[in-house]
Short mmCIF file of C-alpha atoms in Angstrom, two decimals:
data_model
loop_
_atom_site.label_atom_id
_atom_site.label_comp_id
_atom_site.label_asym_id
_atom_site.label_seq_id
_atom_site.Cartn_x
_atom_site.Cartn_y
_atom_site.Cartn_z
CA MET R 1 94.97 132.79 131.31
CA ASP R 2 96.56 132.03 127.91
CA GLN R 3 100.33 131.76 128.28
CA GLY R 4 100.81 129.89 125.01
CA GLY R 5 100.56 133.14 123.08
CA ASP R 6 103.15 134.78 125.33
CA ALA R 7 105.55 131.86 124.84
CA LEU R 8 105.14 132.08 121.07
CA GLY R 9 105.72 135.83 121.19
CA ALA R 10 108.86 135.38 123.30
CA GLY R 11 110.19 132.75 120.87
CA ALA R 12 109.64 135.06 117.92
CA LEU R 13 111.34 137.88 119.81
CA LEU R 14 114.38 135.68 120.57
CA ARG R 15 114.60 134.53 116.94
CA GLY R 16 114.39 138.14 115.79
CA LEU R 17 117.08 139.14 118.28
CA GLY R 18 119.31 136.28 117.08
CA ILE R 19 118.86 137.34 113.45
CA ALA R 20 119.63 140.95 114.39
CA LEU R 21 122.84 139.91 116.20
CA VAL R 22 123.98 137.81 113.23
CA GLY R 23 123.24 140.75 110.94
CA LEU R 24 125.24 143.07 113.20
CA TRP R 25 128.20 140.65 113.20
CA ILE R 26 128.07 140.41 109.39
CA ALA R 27 127.95 144.20 109.07
CA GLN R 28 130.89 144.67 111.44
CA ASN R 29 132.96 142.04 109.63
CA ALA R 30 131.85 142.73 106.05
CA HIS R 31 135.19 144.30 105.20
CA ALA R 32 137.35 141.82 107.13
CA GLY R 33 138.22 139.90 103.97
CA ASP R 34 139.00 143.20 102.23
CA ARG R 35 141.69 143.94 104.83
CA LEU R 36 143.51 140.74 103.97
CA SER R 37 144.12 142.15 100.50
CA THR R 38 144.66 145.76 101.67
CA SER R 39 147.99 147.34 102.56
CA LEU R 40 148.97 147.42 106.21
CA VAL R 41 151.80 149.75 107.22
CA CYS R 42 153.58 149.43 110.58
CA ARG R 43 156.51 151.41 111.97
CA GLY R 44 158.59 151.41 115.10
CA ASN R 45 161.59 153.09 116.66
CA GLU R 46 164.60 152.22 118.76
CA PRO R 47 165.68 150.57 116.52
CA PHE R 48 163.89 151.95 113.46
CA TRP R 49 161.91 149.36 111.50
CA SER R 50 158.97 149.33 109.10
CA PHE R 51 156.69 146.67 107.71
CA GLU R 52 154.39 147.08 104.72
CA LYS R 53 152.03 144.32 103.66
CA ASP R 54 150.27 144.44 100.33
CA GLY R 55 148.12 141.34 99.84
CA PRO R 56 150.31 138.26 100.32
CA SER R 57 153.58 140.19 99.88
CA ALA R 58 155.38 142.22 102.54
CA ARG R 59 158.60 144.14 103.00
CA PHE R 60 160.38 144.50 106.33
CA THR R 61 162.94 147.32 106.51
CA ARG R 62 165.31 148.04 109.37
CA LEU R 63 168.52 149.90 110.09
CA GLN R 64 171.49 147.62 109.64
CA GLY R 65 174.95 149.05 110.17
CA ALA R 66 175.26 152.30 108.24
CA GLY R 67 172.34 151.56 105.92
CA GLN R 68 168.97 149.90 105.65
CA GLU R 69 168.24 146.24 105.15
CA ARG R 70 165.14 145.28 103.16
CA LEU R 71 163.72 141.79 103.37
CA ASP R 72 160.82 140.59 101.22
CA PHE R 73 158.31 138.07 102.51
CA GLN R 74 155.42 136.04 101.16
CA GLY R 75 152.66 135.05 103.58
CA GLU R 76 149.08 135.29 104.67
CA GLY R 77 147.03 136.98 107.30
CA SER R 78 144.17 136.25 109.64
CA ASP R 79 141.66 138.98 110.39
CA LEU R 80 140.20 138.49 113.86
CA GLY R 81 137.64 141.25 113.50
CA TYR R 82 135.16 139.40 115.69
CA LEU R 83 137.33 140.04 118.76
CA ASP R 84 136.83 143.20 120.79
CA PRO R 85 139.02 145.05 119.97
CA PRO R 86 139.76 143.52 116.55
CA TRP R 87 143.13 141.86 115.94
CA PHE R 88 145.09 141.04 112.78
CA VAL R 89 147.89 138.46 112.45
CA TRP R 90 150.25 138.11 109.46
CA ARG R 91 152.94 135.43 109.10
CA GLY R 92 155.40 135.23 106.23
CA LYS R 93 158.51 133.43 105.00
CA GLY R 94 161.46 135.10 103.30
CA ARG R 95 161.36 135.11 99.50
CA GLU R 96 165.12 134.69 99.20
CA ASP R 97 165.55 132.62 102.37
CA PRO R 98 162.40 130.68 103.36
CA SER R 99 163.99 129.85 106.73
CA GLN R 100 163.48 133.52 107.68
CA THR R 101 160.04 134.17 109.17
CA ILE R 102 158.24 137.26 110.37
CA VAL R 103 155.05 137.49 112.41
CA VAL R 104 153.04 140.68 112.89
CA VAL R 105 150.29 140.79 115.52
CA ALA R 106 148.31 144.04 115.51
CA ARG R 107 145.25 145.12 117.45
CA VAL R 108 142.97 148.08 117.04
CA GLN R 109 143.81 150.67 119.68
CA THR R 110 145.18 154.19 119.72
CA CYS R 111 148.94 154.13 119.23
CA LEU R 112 151.30 157.10 119.46
CA ASP R 113 154.75 157.31 117.91
CA THR R 114 157.21 157.41 120.82
CA MET R 115 159.68 159.55 118.84
CA SER R 116 157.21 162.26 117.84
CA ASP R 117 155.59 164.87 120.09
CA GLU R 118 153.13 165.79 117.38
CA GLY R 119 151.19 164.09 114.68
CA PRO R 120 148.08 162.02 114.49
CA ALA R 121 147.63 158.83 116.45
CA PHE R 122 147.76 155.54 114.56
CA ASP R 123 144.83 153.10 114.44
CA MET R 124 146.65 150.01 115.66
CA MET R 125 149.45 148.83 117.93
CA ALA R 126 151.65 145.96 116.77
CA VAL R 127 154.19 143.50 118.06
CA VAL R 128 156.49 142.09 115.39
CA SER R 129 158.61 138.98 115.76
CA SER R 130 161.53 139.82 113.48
CA PRO R 131 163.40 137.23 111.38
CA GLU R 132 166.04 136.78 114.11
CA GLY R 133 163.31 136.42 116.76
CA ARG R 134 163.52 139.88 118.29
CA SER R 135 160.24 141.41 119.51
CA LEU R 136 159.60 144.90 118.16
CA VAL R 137 156.72 147.22 119.11
CA GLY R 138 155.20 149.91 116.91
CA CYS R 139 152.10 151.46 115.40
CA CYS R 140 150.12 150.54 112.26
CA PHE R 141 147.43 151.80 109.92
CA TRP R 142 145.48 150.39 106.98
CA LYS R 143 146.64 152.12 103.82
CA THR R 144 143.86 153.04 101.43
CA ALA R 145 144.26 153.30 97.67
CA GLY R 146 146.01 156.51 96.70
CA GLU R 147 147.94 156.99 99.96
#
């Protein structure tokens, strides 16, 4: 009985399976770096806020008194596309006041706007740590060119 041939065949099968899994991971994460330079838009209610990231720049808008306050940030993101479901983290410092920080943690999952009975679901749910340290929850989507 020749088991050497079977062992060699099993080794080749395992190597092939390993290569296939690496290829699958690469295919699933091929656009991960693209997302770091793509626009991410997040919104929440009660109180209203929005966050829009475009590359390393972001703007956080919220109701403040009778108007809106807009704060600009500079930062960077981490795409954790290898997690299941994928996550994205962005941290920035205020352009005018570097002591102000904002952190956005978003994960891929269906998210519905709590103030709207209609409308499409968003692709991601996010938790935002606002500049004063308040935790805000909302929905996000990746904005494609032309939107």
